[in-house]
Short mmCIF file of C-alpha atoms and ligand atoms in Angstrom, two decimals:
data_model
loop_
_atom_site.label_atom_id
_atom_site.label_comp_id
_atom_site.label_asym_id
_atom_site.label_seq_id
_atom_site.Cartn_x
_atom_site.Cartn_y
_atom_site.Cartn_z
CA UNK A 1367 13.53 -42.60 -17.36
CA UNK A 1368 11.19 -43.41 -19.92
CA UNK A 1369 12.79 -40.56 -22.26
CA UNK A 1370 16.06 -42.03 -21.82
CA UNK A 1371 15.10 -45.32 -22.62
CA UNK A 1372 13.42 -44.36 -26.24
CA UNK A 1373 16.41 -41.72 -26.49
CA UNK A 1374 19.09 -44.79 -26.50
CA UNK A 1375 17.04 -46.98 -29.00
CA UNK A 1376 16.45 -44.01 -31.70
CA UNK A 1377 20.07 -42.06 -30.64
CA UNK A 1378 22.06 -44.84 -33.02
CA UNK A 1379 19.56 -44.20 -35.78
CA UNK A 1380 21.02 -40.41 -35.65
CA UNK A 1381 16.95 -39.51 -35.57
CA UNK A 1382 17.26 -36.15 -33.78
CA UNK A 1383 13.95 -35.78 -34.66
CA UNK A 1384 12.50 -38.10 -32.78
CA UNK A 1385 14.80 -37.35 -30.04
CA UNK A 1386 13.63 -33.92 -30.05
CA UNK A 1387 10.06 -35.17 -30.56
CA UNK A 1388 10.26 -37.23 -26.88
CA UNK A 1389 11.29 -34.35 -25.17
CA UNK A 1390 8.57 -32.19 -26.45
CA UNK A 1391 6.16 -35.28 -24.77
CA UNK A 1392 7.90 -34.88 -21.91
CA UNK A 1393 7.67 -30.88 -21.77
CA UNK A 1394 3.46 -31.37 -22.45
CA UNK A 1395 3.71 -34.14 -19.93
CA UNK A 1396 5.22 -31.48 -17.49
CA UNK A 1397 3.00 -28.07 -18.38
CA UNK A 1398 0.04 -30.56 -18.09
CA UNK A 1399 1.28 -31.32 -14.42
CA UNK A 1400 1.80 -28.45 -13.33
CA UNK A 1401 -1.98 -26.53 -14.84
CA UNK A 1402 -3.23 -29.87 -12.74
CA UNK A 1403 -1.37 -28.76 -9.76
CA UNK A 1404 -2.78 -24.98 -10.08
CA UNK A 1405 -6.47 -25.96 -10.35
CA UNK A 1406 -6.50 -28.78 -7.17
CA UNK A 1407 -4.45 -25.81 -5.38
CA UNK A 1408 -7.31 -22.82 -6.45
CA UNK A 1409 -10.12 -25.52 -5.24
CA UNK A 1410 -8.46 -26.18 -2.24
CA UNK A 1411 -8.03 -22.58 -1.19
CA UNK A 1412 -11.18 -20.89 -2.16
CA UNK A 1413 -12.77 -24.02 -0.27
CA UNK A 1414 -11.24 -23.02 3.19
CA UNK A 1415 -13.28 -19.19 3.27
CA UNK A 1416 -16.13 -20.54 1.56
CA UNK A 1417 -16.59 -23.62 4.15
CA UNK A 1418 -15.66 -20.88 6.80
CA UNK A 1419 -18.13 -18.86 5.44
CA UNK A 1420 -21.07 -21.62 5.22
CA UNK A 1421 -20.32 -23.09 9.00
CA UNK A 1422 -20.18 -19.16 10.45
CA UNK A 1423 -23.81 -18.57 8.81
CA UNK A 1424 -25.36 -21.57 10.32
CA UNK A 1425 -23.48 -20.25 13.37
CA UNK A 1426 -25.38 -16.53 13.14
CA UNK A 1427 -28.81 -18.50 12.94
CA UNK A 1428 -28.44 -20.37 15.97
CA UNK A 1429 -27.00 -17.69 17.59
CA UNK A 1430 -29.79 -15.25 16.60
CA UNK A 1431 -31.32 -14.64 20.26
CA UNK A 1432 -27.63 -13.86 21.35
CA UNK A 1433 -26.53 -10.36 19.63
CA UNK A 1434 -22.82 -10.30 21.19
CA UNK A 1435 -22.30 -13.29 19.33
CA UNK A 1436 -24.23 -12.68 16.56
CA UNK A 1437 -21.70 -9.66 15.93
CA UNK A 1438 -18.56 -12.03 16.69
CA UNK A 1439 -19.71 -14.49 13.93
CA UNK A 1440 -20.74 -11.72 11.62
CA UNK A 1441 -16.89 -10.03 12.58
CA UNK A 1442 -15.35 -13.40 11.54
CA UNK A 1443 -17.74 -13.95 8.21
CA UNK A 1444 -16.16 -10.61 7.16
CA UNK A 1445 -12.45 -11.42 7.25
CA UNK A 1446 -13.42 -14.55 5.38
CA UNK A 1447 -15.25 -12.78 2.83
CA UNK A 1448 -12.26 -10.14 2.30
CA UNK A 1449 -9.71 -13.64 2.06
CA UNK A 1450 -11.96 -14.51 -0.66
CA UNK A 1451 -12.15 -11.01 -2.43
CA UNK A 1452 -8.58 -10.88 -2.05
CA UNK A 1453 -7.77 -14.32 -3.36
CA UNK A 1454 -10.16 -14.15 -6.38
CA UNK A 1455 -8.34 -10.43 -7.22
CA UNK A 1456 -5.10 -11.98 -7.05
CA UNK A 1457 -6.27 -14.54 -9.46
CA UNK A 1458 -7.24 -12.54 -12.08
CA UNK A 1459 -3.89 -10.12 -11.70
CA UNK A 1460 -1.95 -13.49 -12.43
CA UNK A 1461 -3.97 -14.62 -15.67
CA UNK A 1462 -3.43 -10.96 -16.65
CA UNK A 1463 0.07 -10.91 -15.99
CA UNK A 1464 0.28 -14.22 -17.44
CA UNK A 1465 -1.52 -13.01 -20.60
CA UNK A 1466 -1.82 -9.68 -21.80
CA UNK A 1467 1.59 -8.72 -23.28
CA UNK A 1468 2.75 -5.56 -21.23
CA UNK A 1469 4.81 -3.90 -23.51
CA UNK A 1470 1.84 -3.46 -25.51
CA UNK A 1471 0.86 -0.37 -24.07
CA UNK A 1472 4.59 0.28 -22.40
CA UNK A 1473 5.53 3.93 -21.33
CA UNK A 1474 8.16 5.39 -19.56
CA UNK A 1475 7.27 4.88 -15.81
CA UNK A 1476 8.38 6.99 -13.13
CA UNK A 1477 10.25 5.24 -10.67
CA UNK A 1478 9.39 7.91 -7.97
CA UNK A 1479 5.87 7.22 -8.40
CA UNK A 1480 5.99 3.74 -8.28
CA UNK A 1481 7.83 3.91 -5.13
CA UNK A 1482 5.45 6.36 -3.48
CA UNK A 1483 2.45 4.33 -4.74
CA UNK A 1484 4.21 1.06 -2.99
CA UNK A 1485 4.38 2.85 -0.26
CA UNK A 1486 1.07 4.45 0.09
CA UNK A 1487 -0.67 0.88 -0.29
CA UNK A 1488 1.09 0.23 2.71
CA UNK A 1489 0.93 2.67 4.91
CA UNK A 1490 -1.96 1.87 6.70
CA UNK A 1491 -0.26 -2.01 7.44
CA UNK A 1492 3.09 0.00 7.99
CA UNK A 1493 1.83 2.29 10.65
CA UNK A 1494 -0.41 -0.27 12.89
CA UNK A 1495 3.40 -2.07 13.46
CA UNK A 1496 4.94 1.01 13.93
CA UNK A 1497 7.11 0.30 10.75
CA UNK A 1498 9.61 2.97 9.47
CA UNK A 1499 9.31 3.48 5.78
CA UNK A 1500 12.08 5.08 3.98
CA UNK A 1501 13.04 5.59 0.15
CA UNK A 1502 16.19 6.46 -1.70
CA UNK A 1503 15.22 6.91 -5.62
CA UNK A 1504 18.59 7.74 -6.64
CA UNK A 1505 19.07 9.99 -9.76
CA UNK A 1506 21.06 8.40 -12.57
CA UNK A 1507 24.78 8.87 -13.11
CA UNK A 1508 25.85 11.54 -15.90
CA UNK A 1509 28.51 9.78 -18.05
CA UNK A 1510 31.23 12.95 -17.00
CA UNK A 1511 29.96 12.66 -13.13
CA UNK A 1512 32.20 10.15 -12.43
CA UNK A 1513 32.41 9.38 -8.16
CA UNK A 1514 29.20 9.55 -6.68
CA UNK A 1515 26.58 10.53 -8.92
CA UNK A 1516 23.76 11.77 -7.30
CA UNK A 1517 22.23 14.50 -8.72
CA UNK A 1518 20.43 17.01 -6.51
CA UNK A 1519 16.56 17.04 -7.90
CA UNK A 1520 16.76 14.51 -10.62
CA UNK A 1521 14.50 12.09 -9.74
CA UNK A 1522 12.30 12.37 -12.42
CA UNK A 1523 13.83 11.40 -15.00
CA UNK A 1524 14.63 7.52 -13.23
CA UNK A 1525 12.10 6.22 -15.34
CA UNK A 1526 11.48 1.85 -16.12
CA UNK A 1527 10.22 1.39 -19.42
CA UNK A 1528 6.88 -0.69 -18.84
CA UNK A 1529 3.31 -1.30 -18.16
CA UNK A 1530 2.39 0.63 -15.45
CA UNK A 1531 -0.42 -1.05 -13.79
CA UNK A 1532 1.99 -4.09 -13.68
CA UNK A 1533 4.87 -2.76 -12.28
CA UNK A 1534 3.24 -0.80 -9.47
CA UNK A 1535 1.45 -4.06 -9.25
CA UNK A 1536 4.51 -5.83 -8.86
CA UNK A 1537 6.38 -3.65 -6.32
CA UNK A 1538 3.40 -2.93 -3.98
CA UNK A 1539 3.33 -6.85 -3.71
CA UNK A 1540 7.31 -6.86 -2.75
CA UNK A 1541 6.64 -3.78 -0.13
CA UNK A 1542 3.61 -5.54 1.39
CA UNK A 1543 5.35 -8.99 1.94
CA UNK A 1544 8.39 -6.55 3.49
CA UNK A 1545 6.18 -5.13 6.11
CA UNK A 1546 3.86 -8.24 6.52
CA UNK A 1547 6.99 -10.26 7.27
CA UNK A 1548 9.06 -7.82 9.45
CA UNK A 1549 8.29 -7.68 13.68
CA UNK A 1550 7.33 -4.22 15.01
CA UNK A 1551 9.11 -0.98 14.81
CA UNK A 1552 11.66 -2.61 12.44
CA UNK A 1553 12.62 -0.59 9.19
CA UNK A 1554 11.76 -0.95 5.27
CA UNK A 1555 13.93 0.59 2.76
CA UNK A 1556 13.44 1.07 -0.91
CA UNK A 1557 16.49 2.23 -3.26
CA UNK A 1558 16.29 3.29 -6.63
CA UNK A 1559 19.54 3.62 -9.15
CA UNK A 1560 20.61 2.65 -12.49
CA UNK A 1561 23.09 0.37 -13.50
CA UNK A 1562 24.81 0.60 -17.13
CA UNK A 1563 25.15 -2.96 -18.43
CA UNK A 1564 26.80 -3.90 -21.96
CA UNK A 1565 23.01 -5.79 -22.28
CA UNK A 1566 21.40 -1.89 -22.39
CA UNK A 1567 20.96 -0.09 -18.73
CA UNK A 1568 18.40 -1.18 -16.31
CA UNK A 1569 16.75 0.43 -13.12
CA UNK A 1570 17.14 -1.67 -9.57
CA UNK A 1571 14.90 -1.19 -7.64
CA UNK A 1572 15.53 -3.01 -4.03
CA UNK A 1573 13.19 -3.50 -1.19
CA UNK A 1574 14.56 -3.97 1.79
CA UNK A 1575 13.29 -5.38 5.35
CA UNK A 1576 14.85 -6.40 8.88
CA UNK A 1577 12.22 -9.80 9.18
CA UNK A 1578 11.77 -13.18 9.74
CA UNK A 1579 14.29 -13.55 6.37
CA UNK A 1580 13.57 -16.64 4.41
CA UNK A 1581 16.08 -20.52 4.12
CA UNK A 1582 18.20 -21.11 1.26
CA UNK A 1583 15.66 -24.55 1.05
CA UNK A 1584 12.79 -21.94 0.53
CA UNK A 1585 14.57 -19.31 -1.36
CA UNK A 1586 14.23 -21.52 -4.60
CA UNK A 1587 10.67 -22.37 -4.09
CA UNK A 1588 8.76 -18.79 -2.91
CA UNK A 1589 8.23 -17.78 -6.71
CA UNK A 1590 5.99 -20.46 -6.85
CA UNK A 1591 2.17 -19.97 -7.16
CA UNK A 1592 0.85 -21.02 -3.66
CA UNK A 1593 4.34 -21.91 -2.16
CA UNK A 1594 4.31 -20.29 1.49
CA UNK A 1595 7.24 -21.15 4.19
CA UNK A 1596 4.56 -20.41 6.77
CA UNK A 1597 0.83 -20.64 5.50
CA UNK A 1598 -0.78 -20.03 9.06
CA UNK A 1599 1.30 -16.92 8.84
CA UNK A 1600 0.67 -15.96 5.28
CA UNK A 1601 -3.39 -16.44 5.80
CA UNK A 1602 -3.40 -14.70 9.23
CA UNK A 1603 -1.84 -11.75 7.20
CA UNK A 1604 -3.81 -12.10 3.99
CA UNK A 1605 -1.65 -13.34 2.34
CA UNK A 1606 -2.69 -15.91 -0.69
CA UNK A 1607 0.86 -17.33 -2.09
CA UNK A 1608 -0.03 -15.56 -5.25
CA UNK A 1609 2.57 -12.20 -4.95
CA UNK A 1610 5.81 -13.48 -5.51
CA UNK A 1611 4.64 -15.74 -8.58
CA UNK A 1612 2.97 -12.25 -10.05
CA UNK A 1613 6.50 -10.52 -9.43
CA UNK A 1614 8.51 -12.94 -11.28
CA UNK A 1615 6.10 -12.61 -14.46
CA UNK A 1616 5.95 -8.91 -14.46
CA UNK A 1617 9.72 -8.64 -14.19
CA UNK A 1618 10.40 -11.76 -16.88
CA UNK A 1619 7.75 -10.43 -19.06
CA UNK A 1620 9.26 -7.02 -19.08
CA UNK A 1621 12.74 -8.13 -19.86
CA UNK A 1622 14.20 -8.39 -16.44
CA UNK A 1623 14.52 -10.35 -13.38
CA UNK A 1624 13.49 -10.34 -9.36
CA UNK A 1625 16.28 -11.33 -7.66
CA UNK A 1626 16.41 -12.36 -3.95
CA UNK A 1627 19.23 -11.99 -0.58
CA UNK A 1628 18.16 -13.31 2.74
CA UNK A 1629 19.79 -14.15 6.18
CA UNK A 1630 17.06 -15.71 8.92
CA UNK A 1631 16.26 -13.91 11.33
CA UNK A 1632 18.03 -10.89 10.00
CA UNK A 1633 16.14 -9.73 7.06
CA UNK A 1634 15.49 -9.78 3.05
CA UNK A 1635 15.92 -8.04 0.14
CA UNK A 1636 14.37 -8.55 -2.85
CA UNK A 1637 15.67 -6.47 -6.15
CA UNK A 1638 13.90 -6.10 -9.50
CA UNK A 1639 15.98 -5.13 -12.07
CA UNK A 1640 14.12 -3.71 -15.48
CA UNK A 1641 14.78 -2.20 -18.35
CA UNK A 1642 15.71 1.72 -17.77
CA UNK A 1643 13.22 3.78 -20.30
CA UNK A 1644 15.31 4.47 -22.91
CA UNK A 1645 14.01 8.32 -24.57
CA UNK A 1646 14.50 9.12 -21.17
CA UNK A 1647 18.52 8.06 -21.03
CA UNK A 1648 18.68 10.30 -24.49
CA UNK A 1649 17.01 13.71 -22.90
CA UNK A 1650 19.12 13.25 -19.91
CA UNK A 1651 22.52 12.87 -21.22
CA UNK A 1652 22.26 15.77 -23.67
CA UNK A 1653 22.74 18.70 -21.38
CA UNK A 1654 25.93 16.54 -19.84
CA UNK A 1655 27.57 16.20 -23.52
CA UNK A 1656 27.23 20.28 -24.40
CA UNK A 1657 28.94 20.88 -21.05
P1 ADP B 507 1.99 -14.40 0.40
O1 ADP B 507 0.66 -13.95 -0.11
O2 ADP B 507 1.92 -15.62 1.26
O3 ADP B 507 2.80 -13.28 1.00
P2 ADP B 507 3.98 -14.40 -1.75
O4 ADP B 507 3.97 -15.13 -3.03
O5 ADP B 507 4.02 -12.93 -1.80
O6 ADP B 507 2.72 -14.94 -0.93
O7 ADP B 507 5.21 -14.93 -0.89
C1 ADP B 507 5.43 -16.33 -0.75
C2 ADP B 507 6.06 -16.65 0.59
O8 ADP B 507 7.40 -16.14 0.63
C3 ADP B 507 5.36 -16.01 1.79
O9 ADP B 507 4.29 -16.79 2.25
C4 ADP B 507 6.50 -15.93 2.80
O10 ADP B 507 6.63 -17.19 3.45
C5 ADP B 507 7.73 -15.71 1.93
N1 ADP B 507 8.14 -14.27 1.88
C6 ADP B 507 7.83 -13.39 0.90
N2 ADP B 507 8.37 -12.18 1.14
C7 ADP B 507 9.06 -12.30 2.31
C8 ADP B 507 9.86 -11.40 3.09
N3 ADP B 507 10.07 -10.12 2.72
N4 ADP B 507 10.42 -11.88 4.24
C9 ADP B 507 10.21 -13.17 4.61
N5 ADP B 507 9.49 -14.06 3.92
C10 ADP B 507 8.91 -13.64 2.78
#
C-alpha cells in the first residue's frame, strides 16, 4: 500500500528511478522479514530438545535409586539428543546449499549411483515398514531408436551434470520423506530417463510413493523452511521441515526444478528435473551416428 501510494505521486514525474528505487525498499523490507522469520523459527525448534533434554536430566537425578526408570529417561534423552544432531546437520546442509556455488566443483554424476545411494540411506527405515523399494534408471534414447528406447545395459552413461554431495543430498531427502510418509507394506518407486528439451536435455528423476499424499493448500507451501502439514508427525519421524527447502535449492541452483503431483490419500510424486551431463550426451551418440 505504501509503495503504491509513493508510486502514484512520483509515476507523473516519469521518475522510474524512484519507482524502481521503492520497490527495491520493499524487496529489503521483505528478505529482512523473512531472515527474521528463520532465526525466531531455529530458536524455537532447537528450544523444544534442549528443554526436553534439561527436564529429562533433572528427571534421571531424582530417579537415581530407580534403575528401570533411570534407563527410560536416559532412552528418551537419546532420541532428543539425535533430534538435535539431526536438526543442527540439516542446518548447516542448508547454509551450504544456500552458499557454496555447486557447479564449482560440478562433474558428471551417475544417476545409478545416486539412486542406489537414496536408497541405501533408507533401507534400514524402508525395511522396519516393510516398504518395497524399486528403481527404473532408464537408459537414454539414441536419436535413430525411435519407439521405446531402452537400451539393454546402458545405465551408465544417465549421468546429471552437478555437485555430487548435493544431489545425493537432495534425492536421499525426497526418498526419505517417500517412505517416512507412506503406511506399511506400501511401495516406493524411483524412475530415471531423459527428456530432450529445445532449452538443452535434462535427466528426471521421479520418486514415487502410495502415502498420506499432500492438499493443493499445502502443495504451495512444503518448500518452505520449517513448513510441515503435520509437525507431530514430522518430529515423531525426525523430521525437521528443513528437506524440501534443501531440494528446491539444490535443483534451482543447479539449473533445474523439483516439481510436485499429489492426490490425498493416494500418494505423491515428486520429480527433479536437472541438467543431463553434457560430454556424456557426446560419447553416447557417436556409436549411434557411424551406424
Ligand atoms: P520434514 O523434515 O518434516 O519431512 P520436509 O521439508 O522434507 O520436512 O517436508 C515438509 C513437509 O512436507 C513434511 O513435513 C510433510 O508434511 C510434507 N511431505 C514431504 N514429502 C511428503 C510425501 N512424500 N508425502 C506426503 N507428505 C510429504
Amino acid at each position: 500500500g505504501e509503495a503504491l501510494a509513493v508510486s502514484a505521486r512520483v509515476a507523473p514525474l516519469g521518475s522510474r528511478l524512484v519507482l524502481l528505487l521503492v520497490e527495491d525498499l520493499t524487496e529489503a523490507r521483505r528478505i529482512e522479514a523473512v531472515r527474521r522469520d528463520f532465526v525466531a523459527n531455529v530458536s524455537h525448534e532447537l528450544k523444544t530438545p534442549v528443554g526436553a533434554l534439561s527436564l529429562l536430566s533433572e528427571a534421571v537425578m531424582d530417579a537415581s535409586d530407580d534403575p528401570e526408570a533411570v534407563e527410560r529417561f536416559a532412552g528418551r534423552m537419546q532420541i532428543e539428543a539425535t533430534r538435535l544432531t539431526s536438526l543442527v546437520q540439516e542446518l548447516i546442509d542448508l547454509s551450504r546449499v544456500q552458499n557454496d556455488d555447486p557447479l564449482e566443483d560440478a562433474e558428471p554424476v551417475r544417476v545409478d549411483e545416486l539412486v542406489a545411494e537414496a536408497i541405501d540411506r533408507c533401507r534400514h527405515q524402508a525395511g522396519a515398514k516393510q516398504i518395497t523399494m524399486a528403481s527404473n534408471v532408464w537408459a537414454p534414447e539414441g536419436p535413430d531408436q525411435g519407439g521405446g528406447g531402452r537400451r539393454a545395459g546402458g545405465t551408465a552413461d544417465l549421468r546429471v551434470w552437478g555437485n555430487r554431495g548435493q544431489l545425493a543430498a537432495a534425492l536421499g531427502n525426497l526418498v526419505e520423506n517417500a517412505v517416512n510418509y507412506s503406511p506399511a507394506r506400501t511401495r516406493v518407486g524411483i524412475a530415471a530417463r531423459s527428456v530432450s528439451a529445445a532449452g538443452g536435455d535434462h535427466i528426471e528423476i521421479a520418486v514415487t510413493d502410495q502415502g498420506i499424499g499432500i492438499s493443493d493448500k499445502d502443495k504451495e507451501r512444503i518448500f518452505e523452511r520449517f513448513y510441515r502439514v503435520d509437525p507431530a508427525r514430522s518430529r515423531a519421524t525426525g523430521g525437521t521441515g528443513l528437506g524440501l527447502a534443501i531440494v528446491k535449492h539444490v535443483a534451482a541452483s543447479h539449473g533445474g526444478e523439483v516439481t510436485v503431483w499429489s492426490a490425498e490419500g493416494q500418494g505423491s510424486t515428486f520429480t527433479l528435473r536437472l541438467p543431463e551431463a553434457g560430454a556424456a550426451r557426446g560419447a553416447r551418440q557417436q556409436p549411434a551416428r557411424e551406424t
